[in-house]
Coordinates of C-alpha atoms (C1' of nucleotides) in Angstrom, one line a residue:
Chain A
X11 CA 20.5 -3.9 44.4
X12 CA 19.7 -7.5 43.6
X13 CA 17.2 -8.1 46.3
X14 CA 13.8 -8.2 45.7
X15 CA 10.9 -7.8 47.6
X16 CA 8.4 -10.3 47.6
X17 CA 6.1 -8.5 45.2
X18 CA 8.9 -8.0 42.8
X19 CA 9.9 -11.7 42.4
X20 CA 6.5 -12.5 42.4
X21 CA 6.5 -10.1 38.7
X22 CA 9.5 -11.6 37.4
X23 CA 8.1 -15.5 38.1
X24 CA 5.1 -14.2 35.9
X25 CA 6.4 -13.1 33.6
X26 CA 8.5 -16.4 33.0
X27 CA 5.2 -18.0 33.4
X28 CA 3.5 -16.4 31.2
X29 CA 6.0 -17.1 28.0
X30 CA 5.8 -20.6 29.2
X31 CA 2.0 -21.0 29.0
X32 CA 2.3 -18.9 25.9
X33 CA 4.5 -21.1 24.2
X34 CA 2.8 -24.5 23.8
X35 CA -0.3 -22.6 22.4
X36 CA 1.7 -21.2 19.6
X37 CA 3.5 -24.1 18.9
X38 CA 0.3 -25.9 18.8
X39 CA -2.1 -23.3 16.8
X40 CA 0.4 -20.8 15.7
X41 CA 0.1 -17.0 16.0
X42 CA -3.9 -16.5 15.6
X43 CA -4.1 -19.7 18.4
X44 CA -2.5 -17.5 20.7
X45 CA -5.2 -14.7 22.2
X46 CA -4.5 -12.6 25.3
X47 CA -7.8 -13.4 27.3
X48 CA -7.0 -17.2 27.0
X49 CA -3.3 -16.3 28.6
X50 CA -5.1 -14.2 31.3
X51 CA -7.2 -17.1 32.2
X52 CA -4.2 -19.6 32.2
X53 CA -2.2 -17.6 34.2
X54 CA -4.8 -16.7 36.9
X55 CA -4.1 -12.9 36.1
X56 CA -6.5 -10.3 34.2
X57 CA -5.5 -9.4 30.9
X58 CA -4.2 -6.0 32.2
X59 CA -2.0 -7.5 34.2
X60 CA -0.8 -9.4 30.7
X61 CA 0.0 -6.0 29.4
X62 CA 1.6 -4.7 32.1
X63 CA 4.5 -7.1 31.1
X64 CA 3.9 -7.4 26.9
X65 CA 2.3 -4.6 25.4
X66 CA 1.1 -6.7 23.1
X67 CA 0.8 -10.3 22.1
X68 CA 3.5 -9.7 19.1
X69 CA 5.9 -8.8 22.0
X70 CA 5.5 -12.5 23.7
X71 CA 6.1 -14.3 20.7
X72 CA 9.4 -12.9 19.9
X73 CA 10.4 -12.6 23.5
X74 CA 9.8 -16.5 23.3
X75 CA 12.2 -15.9 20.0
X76 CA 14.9 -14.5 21.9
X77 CA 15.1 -17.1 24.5
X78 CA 16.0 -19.6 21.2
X79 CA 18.4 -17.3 19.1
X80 CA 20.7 -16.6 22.5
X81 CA 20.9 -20.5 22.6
X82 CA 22.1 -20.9 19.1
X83 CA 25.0 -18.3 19.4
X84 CA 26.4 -20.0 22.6
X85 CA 25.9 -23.6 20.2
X86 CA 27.7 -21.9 17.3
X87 CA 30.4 -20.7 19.9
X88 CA 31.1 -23.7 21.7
X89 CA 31.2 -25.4 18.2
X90 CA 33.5 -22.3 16.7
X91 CA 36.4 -23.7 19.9
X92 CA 36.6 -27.3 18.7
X93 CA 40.6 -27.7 18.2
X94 CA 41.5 -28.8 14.7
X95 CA 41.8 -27.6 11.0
X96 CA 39.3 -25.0 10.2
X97 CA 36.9 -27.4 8.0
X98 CA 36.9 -29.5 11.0
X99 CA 35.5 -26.8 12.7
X100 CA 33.2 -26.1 10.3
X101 CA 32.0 -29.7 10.9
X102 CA 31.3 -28.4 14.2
X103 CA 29.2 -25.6 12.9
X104 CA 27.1 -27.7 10.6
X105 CA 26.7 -30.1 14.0
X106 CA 25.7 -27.1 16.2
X107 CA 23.3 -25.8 13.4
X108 CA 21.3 -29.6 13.4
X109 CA 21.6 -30.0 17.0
X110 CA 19.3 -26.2 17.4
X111 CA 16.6 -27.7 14.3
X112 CA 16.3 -30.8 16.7
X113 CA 16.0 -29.5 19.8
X114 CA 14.3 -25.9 19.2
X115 CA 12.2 -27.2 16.1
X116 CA 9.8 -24.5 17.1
X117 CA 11.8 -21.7 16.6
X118 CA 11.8 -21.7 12.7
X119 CA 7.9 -21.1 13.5
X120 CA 8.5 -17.8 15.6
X121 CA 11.0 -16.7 13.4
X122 CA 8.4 -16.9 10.6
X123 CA 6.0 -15.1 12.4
X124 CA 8.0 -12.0 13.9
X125 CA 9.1 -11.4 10.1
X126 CA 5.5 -10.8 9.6
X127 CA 4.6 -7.5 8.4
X128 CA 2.0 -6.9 11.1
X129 CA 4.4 -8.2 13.6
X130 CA 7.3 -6.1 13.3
X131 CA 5.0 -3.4 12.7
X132 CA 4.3 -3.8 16.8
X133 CA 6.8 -5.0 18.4
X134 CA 9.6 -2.9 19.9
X135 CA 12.6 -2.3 18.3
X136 CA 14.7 -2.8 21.2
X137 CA 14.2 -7.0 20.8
X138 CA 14.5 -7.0 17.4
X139 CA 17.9 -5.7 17.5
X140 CA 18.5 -8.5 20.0
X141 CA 17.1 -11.2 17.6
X142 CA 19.2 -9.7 14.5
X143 CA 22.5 -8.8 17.0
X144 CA 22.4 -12.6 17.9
X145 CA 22.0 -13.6 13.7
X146 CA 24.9 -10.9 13.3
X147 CA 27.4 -12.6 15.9
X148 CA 26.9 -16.2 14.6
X149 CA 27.7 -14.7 11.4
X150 CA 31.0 -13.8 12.5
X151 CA 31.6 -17.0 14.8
X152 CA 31.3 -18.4 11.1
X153 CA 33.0 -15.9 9.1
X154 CA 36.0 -15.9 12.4
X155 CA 36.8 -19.6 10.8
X156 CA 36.4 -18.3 7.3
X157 CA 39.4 -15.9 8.2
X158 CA 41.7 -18.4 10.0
X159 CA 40.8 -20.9 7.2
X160 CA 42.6 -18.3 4.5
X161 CA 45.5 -17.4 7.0
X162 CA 46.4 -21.0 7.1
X163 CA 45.9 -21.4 3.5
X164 CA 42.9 -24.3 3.9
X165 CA 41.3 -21.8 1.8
X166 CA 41.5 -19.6 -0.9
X167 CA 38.9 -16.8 -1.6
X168 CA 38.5 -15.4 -5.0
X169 CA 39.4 -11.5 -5.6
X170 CA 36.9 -9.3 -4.0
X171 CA 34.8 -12.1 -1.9
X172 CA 34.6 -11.2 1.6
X173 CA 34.5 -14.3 4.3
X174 CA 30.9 -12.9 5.0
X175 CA 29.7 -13.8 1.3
X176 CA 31.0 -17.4 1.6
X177 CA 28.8 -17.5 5.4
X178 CA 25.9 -16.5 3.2
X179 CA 26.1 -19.4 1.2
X180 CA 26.1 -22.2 4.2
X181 CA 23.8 -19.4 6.1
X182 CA 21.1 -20.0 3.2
X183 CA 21.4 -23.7 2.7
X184 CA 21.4 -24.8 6.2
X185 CA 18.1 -22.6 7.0
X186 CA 16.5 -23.1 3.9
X187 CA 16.7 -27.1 3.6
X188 CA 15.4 -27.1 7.7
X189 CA 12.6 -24.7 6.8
X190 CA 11.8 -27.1 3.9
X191 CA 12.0 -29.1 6.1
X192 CA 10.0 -28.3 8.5
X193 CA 6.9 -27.0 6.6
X194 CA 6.8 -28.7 3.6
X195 CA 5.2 -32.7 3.4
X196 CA 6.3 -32.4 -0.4
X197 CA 9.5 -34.2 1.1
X198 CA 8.3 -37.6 2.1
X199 CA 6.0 -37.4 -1.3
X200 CA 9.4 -37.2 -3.1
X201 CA 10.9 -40.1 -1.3
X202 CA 14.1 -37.9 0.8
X203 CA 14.0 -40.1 4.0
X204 CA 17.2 -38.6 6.2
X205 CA 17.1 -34.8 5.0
X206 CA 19.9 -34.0 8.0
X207 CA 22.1 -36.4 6.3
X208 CA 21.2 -34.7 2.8
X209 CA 21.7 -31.6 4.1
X210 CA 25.3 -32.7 5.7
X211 CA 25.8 -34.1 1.9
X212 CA 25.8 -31.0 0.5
X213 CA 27.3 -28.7 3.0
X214 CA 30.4 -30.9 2.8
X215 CA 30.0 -30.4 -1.6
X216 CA 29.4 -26.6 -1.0
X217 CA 32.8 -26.2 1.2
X218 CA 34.3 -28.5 -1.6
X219 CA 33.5 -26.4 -4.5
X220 CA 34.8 -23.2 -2.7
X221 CA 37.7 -26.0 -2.7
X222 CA 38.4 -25.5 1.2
X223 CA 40.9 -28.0 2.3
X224 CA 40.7 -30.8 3.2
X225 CA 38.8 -32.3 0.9
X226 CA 35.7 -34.3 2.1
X227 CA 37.1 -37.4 0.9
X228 CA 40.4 -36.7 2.5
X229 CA 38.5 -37.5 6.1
X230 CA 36.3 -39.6 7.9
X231 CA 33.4 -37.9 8.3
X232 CA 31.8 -40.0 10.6
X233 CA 34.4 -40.2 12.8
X234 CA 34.9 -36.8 12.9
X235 CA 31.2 -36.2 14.3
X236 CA 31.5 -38.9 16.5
X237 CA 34.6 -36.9 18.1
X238 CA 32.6 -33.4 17.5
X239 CA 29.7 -34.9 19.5
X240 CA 31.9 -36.1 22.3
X241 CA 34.4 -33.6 22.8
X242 CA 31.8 -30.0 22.2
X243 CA 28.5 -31.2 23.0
X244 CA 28.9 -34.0 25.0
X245 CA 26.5 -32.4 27.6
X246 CA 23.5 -31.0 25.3
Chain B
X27 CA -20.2 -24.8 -23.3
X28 CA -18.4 -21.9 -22.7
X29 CA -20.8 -19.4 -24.2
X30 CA -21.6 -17.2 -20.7
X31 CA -24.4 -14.9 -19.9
X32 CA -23.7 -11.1 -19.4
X33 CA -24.0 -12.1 -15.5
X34 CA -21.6 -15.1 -15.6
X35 CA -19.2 -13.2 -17.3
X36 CA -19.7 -10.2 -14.8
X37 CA -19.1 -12.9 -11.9
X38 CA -16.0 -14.3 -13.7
X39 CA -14.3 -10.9 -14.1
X40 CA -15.6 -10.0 -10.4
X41 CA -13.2 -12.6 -9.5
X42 CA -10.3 -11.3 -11.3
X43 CA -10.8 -7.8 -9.8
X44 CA -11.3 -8.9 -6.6
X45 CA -7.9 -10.5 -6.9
X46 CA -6.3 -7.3 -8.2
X47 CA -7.1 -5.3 -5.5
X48 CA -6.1 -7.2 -2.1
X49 CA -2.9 -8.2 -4.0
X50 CA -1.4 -4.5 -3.6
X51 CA -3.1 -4.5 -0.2
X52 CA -1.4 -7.5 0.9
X53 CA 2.1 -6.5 -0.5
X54 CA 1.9 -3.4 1.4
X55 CA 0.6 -4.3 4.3
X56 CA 0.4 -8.1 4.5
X57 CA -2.0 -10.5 5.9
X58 CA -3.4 -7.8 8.5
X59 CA -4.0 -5.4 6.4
X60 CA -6.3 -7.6 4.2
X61 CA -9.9 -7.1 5.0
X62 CA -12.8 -8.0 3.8
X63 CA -14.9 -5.0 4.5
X64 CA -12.2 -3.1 2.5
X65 CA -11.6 -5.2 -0.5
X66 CA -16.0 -4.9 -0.7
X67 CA -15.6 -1.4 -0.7
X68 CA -13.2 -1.1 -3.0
X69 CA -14.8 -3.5 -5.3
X70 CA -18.4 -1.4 -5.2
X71 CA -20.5 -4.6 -4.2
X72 CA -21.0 -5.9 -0.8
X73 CA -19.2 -8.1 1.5
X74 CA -21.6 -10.8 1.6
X75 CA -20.8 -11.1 -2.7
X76 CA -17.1 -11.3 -1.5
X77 CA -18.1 -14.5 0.1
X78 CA -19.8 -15.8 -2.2
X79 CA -16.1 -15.8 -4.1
X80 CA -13.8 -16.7 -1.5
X81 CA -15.1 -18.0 1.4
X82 CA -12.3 -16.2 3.3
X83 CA -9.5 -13.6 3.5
X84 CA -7.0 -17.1 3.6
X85 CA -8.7 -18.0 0.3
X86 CA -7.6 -15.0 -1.9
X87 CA -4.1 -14.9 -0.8
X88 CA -3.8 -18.4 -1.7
X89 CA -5.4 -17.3 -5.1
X90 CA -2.8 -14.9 -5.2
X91 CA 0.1 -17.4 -4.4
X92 CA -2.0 -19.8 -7.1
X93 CA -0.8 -17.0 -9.7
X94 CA 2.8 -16.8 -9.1
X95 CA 3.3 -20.7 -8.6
X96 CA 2.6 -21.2 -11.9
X97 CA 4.5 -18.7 -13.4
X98 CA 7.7 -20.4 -11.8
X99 CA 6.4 -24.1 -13.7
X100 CA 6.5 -22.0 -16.7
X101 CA 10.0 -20.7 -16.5
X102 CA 11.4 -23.6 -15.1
X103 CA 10.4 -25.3 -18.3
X104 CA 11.4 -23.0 -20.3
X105 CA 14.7 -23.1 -19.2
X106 CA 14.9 -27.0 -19.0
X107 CA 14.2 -27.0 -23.1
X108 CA 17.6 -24.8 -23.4
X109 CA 19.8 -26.6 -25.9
X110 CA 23.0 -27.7 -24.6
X111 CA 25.0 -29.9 -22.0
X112 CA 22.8 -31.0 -18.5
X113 CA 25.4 -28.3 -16.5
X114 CA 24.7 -25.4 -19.0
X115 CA 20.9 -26.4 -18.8
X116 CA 20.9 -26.4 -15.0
X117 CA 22.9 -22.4 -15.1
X118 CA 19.5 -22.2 -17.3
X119 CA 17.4 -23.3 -14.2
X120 CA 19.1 -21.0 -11.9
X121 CA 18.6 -17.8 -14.5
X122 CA 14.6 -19.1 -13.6
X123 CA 14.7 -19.0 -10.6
X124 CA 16.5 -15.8 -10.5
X125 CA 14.2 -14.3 -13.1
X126 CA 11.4 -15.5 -10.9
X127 CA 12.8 -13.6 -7.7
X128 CA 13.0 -10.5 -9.5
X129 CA 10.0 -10.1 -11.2
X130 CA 7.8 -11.7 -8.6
X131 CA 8.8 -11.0 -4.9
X132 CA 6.0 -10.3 -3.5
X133 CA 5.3 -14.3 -4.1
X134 CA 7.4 -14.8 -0.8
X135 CA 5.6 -13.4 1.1
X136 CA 2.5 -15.1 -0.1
X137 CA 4.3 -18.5 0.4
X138 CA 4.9 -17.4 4.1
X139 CA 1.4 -16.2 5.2
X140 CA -0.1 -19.4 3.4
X141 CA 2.2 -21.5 5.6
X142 CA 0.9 -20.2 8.9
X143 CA -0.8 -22.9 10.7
X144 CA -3.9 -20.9 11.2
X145 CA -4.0 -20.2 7.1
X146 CA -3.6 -23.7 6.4
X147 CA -6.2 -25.1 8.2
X148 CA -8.8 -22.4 7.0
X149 CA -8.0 -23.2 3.0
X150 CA -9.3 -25.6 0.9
X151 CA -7.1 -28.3 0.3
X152 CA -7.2 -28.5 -3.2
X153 CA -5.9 -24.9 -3.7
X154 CA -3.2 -26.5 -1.2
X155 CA -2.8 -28.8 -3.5
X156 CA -2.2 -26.9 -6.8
X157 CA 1.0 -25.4 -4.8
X158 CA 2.5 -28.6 -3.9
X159 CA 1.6 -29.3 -7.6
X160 CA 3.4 -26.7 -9.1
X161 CA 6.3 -27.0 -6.4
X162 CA 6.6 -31.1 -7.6
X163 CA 6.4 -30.0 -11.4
X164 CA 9.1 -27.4 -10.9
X165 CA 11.2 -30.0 -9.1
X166 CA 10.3 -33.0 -11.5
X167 CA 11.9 -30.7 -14.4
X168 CA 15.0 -30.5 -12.1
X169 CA 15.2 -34.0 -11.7
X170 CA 15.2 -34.9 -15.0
X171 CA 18.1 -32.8 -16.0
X172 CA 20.1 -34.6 -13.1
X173 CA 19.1 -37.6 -14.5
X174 CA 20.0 -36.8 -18.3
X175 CA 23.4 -35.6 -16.4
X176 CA 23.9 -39.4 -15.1
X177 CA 22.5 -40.6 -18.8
X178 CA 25.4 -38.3 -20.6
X179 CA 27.9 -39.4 -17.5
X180 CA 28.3 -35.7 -16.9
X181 CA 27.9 -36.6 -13.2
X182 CA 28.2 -39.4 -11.0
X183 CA 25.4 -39.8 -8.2
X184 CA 27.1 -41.3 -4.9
X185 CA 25.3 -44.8 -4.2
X186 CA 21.9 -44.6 -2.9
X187 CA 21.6 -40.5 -3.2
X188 CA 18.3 -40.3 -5.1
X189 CA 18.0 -37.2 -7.9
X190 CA 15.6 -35.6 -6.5
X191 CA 17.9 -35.3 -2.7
X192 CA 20.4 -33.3 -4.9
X193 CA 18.4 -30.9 -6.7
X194 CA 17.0 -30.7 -2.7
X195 CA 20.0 -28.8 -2.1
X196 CA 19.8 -26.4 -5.1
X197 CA 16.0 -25.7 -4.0
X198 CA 17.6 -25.2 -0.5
X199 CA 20.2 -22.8 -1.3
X200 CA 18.2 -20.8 -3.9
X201 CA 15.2 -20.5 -1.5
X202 CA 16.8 -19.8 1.4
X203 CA 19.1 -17.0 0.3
X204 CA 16.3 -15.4 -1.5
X205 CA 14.1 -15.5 1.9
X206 CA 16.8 -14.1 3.8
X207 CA 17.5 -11.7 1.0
X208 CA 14.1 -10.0 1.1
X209 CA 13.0 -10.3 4.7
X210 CA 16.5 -9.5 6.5
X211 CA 18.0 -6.2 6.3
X212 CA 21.1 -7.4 8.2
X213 CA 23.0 -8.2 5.1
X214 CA 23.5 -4.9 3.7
X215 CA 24.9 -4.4 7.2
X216 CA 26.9 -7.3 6.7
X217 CA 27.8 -5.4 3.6
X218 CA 26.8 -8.1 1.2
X219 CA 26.3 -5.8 -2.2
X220 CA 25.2 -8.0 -4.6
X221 CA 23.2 -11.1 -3.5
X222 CA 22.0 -12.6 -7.0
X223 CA 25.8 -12.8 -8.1
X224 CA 26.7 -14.8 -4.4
X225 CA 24.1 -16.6 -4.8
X226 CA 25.4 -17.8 -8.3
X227 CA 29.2 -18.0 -7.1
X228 CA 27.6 -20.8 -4.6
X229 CA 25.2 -23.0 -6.9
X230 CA 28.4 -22.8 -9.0
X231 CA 30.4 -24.0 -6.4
X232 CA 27.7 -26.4 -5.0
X233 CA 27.4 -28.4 -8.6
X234 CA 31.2 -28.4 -8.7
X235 CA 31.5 -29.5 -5.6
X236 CA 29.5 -32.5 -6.9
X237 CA 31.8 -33.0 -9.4
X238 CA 28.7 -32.3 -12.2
X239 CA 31.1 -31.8 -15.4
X240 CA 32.3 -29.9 -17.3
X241 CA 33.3 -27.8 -13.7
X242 CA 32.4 -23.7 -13.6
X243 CA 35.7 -22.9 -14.0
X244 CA 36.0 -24.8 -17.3
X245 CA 33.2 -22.6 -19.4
X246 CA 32.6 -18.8 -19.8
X247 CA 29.7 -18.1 -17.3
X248 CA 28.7 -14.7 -18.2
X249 CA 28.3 -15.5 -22.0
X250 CA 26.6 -18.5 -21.2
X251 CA 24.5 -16.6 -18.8
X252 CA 23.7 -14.0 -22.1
X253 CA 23.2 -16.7 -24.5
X254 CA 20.4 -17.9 -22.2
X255 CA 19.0 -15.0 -21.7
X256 CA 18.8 -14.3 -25.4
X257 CA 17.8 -17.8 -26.3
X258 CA 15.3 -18.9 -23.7
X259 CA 13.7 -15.6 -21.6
X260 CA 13.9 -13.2 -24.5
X261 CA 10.5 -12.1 -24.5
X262 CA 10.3 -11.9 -20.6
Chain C
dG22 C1' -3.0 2.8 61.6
dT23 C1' -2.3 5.9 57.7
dG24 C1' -1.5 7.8 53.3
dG25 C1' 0.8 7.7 49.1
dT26 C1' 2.3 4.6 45.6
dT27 C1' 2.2 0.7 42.9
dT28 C1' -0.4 -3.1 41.0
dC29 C1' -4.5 -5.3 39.5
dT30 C1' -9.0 -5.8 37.5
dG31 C1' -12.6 -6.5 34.1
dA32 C1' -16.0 -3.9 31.7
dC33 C1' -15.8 -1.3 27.6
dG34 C1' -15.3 0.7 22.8
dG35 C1' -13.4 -0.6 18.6
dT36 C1' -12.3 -3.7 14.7
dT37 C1' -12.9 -7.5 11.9
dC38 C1' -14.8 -11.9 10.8
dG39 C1' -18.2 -14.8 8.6
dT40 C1' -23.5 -15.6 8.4
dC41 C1' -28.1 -15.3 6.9
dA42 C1' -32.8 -13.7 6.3
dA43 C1' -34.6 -10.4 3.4
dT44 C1' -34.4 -8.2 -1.0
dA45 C1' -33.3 -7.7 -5.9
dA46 C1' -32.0 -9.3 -10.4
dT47 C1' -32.2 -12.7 -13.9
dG48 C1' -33.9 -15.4 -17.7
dG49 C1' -36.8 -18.9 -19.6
dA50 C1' -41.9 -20.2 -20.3
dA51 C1' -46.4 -18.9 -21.2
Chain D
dT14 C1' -44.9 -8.7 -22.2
dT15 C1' -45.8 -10.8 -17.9
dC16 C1' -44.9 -14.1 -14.5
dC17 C1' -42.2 -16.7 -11.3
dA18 C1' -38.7 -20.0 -9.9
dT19 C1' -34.0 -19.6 -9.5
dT20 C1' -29.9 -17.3 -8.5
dA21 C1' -27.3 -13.4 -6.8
dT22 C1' -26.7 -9.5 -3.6
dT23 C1' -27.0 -7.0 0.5
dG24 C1' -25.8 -5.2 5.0
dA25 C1' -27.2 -5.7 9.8
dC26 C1' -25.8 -8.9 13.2
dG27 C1' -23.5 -12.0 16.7
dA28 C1' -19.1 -13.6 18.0
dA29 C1' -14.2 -13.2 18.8
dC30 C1' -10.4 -10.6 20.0
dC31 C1' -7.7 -6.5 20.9
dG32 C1' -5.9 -2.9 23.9
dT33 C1' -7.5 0.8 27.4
dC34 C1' -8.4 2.9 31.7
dA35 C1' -11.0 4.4 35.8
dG36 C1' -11.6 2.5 39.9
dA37 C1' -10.5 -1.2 43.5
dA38 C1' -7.0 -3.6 45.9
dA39 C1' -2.5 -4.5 47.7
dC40 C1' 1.7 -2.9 49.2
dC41 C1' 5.0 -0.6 52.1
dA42 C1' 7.4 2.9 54.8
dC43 C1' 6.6 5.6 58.6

DNA sequence: GTGGTTTCTGACGGTTCGTCAATAATGGAA
DNA sequence: TTCCATTATTGACGAACCGTCAGAAACCAC
């Protein structure tokens, strides 16, 4: 079932080819840089055998999308596996979280542009629900912790807050200092030189407040990365 | 000075109306579904007068974004003026910001389109610059009550962490969770109910976490919440 | 070979952008 | 009031890009 004739491993290689000519252009000049005839001639293909794989150029952008989000969750679960006390492992999810803004820097920008109105607008609904299953499962990678944290009484959640609530909070910290970050030059005018470290600065004060044990001054921080960085993601 | 011809005055409210159109246009159906050829017909004059007004579609949404920025100075300083310890003041800041959300969130998705690459470089930079104005003003007022806080000894800053990196993580928090609040509809499926209050359980817990006195759990939120709303955004 | 199927092609119609030469309106001076 | 230099308005136009589709080419099983 797996074999392929020539002609139908030639189609798969183009299409890979194609996202991968694709994506430097939008990195580079964004979503209006990107323009089908340009991939056509890049590719050494007409632009109807383009949309014989995308239907439209909405639908290569957030394929390119889904290529980054699947990387996160395995990050996020490979962090989620680190033995130790559940903040510890939170550690680890903080790491994995900095570790996908350094490498996949980009993504923030595709994110931004399949939210787009006119984007979702065109693209199918069958790879949007992959883009929002893979936001939904390192959700509950997170909110998995959240739950093991209050068995083993590292945490206590107030009546009525559900483990998902208390993801939101880190969920909107985390992406909203990197998409600061990463878009806005106001930073460097206000003098914040190391934002990762600021951002890892108030993580750890967020978890405190919600009083999840142990404290951040009951451990070496920086020790505990260092071990996080060996022992999870020694080979990224 | 300011005494204007029947025609100068017709431009100047021209402009106004142009404004007042495309911004339903652009809340409905975003970036793409601003054009010029509609926004001259609904106006009654031509395109080419259009022009001579913006000198593109990147121009008025920028405009628009113009508009709202400066609303949020405004509340934001209102708030700061509130009469009462730096950690009731900064509960003040977050009502703003919240009040801001509410009333204006279409502003979001301004702040989106006029971060795309290709709607940067097409706008002038000193509308650019008015936003990062605004954006510096709103956090300068921050800053200051952080630094009032260190003043009263209300907090402590750790060595070398700078005001403005910890009111970084208030504007990271509060902007994130609003973005993923309007744009992603996979927290109702996460069964999140009431966003605004999580996001106050967490700004709570992030300034605790600080140790920024007297601690949340020390004062009556909800009437401090009222009094603020009576005393500072009455008339909102 | 052959014929039916799949794949590829690029010219085409449609939409929007931003321009600019021609036209019209304006308002101060005679 | 009339005239005319200045300023404002107009919409047809060229350019860029999208997505389509009828016909050409390639493929493959017999």
């Amino acid at each position: 079932m797996s074999i392929l004739t020539p002609k139908q491993k030639e189609i798969v290689e183009r299409e890979a080819q194609i996202l991968e000519i694709a994506r430097p252009i939008v990195v580079r000049e964004g979503y209006h840089g990107l323009n089908m005839d340009r991939i056509a001639e890049a590719v050494q293909y007409s632009k109807g055998t383009i949309y014989n794989h995308f239907s439209c150029k909405e639908e290569i952008i957030i394929a390119l999308a889904i290529k980054n989000v699947a990387k996160r969750v395995e990050l996020f679960q490979k962090a989620a596996q680190f033995k130790g006390r559940s903040r510890f492992r939170m550690v680890a999810i903080g790491e994995a979280a900095e570790m996908f803004v350094r490498d996949f820097p980009d993504f923030f920008m595709f994110e931004e542009i399949i939210q787009l109105p006119s984007v979702r607008e065109k693209t199918s609904g069958k790879r949007q629900a992959v883009i929002q299953g893979c936001e939904m499962q390192c959700m509950s990678v997170v909110a998995g912790i959240v739950r093991d944290a209050v068995a083993q009484e590292d945490l206590e959640l107030p009546e009525g807050v559900k483990p998902e609530e208390l993801v939101f909070g880190l969920w909107s910290l985390t992406s909203g200092a990197y998409s600061i970050m990463l878009k806005s030059e106001s930073l460097e005018q206000m003098g914040l030189e190391d934002p990762y470290a600021i951002v890892r600065f108030h993580t750890a004060a967020l978890l405190d407040g919600h009083n999840w044990k142990p404290h951040s001054t009951e451990f070496d921080m920086d020790s505990l990365l260092k071990r996080i960085r060996r022992e999870v993601f020694s080979n990224e």
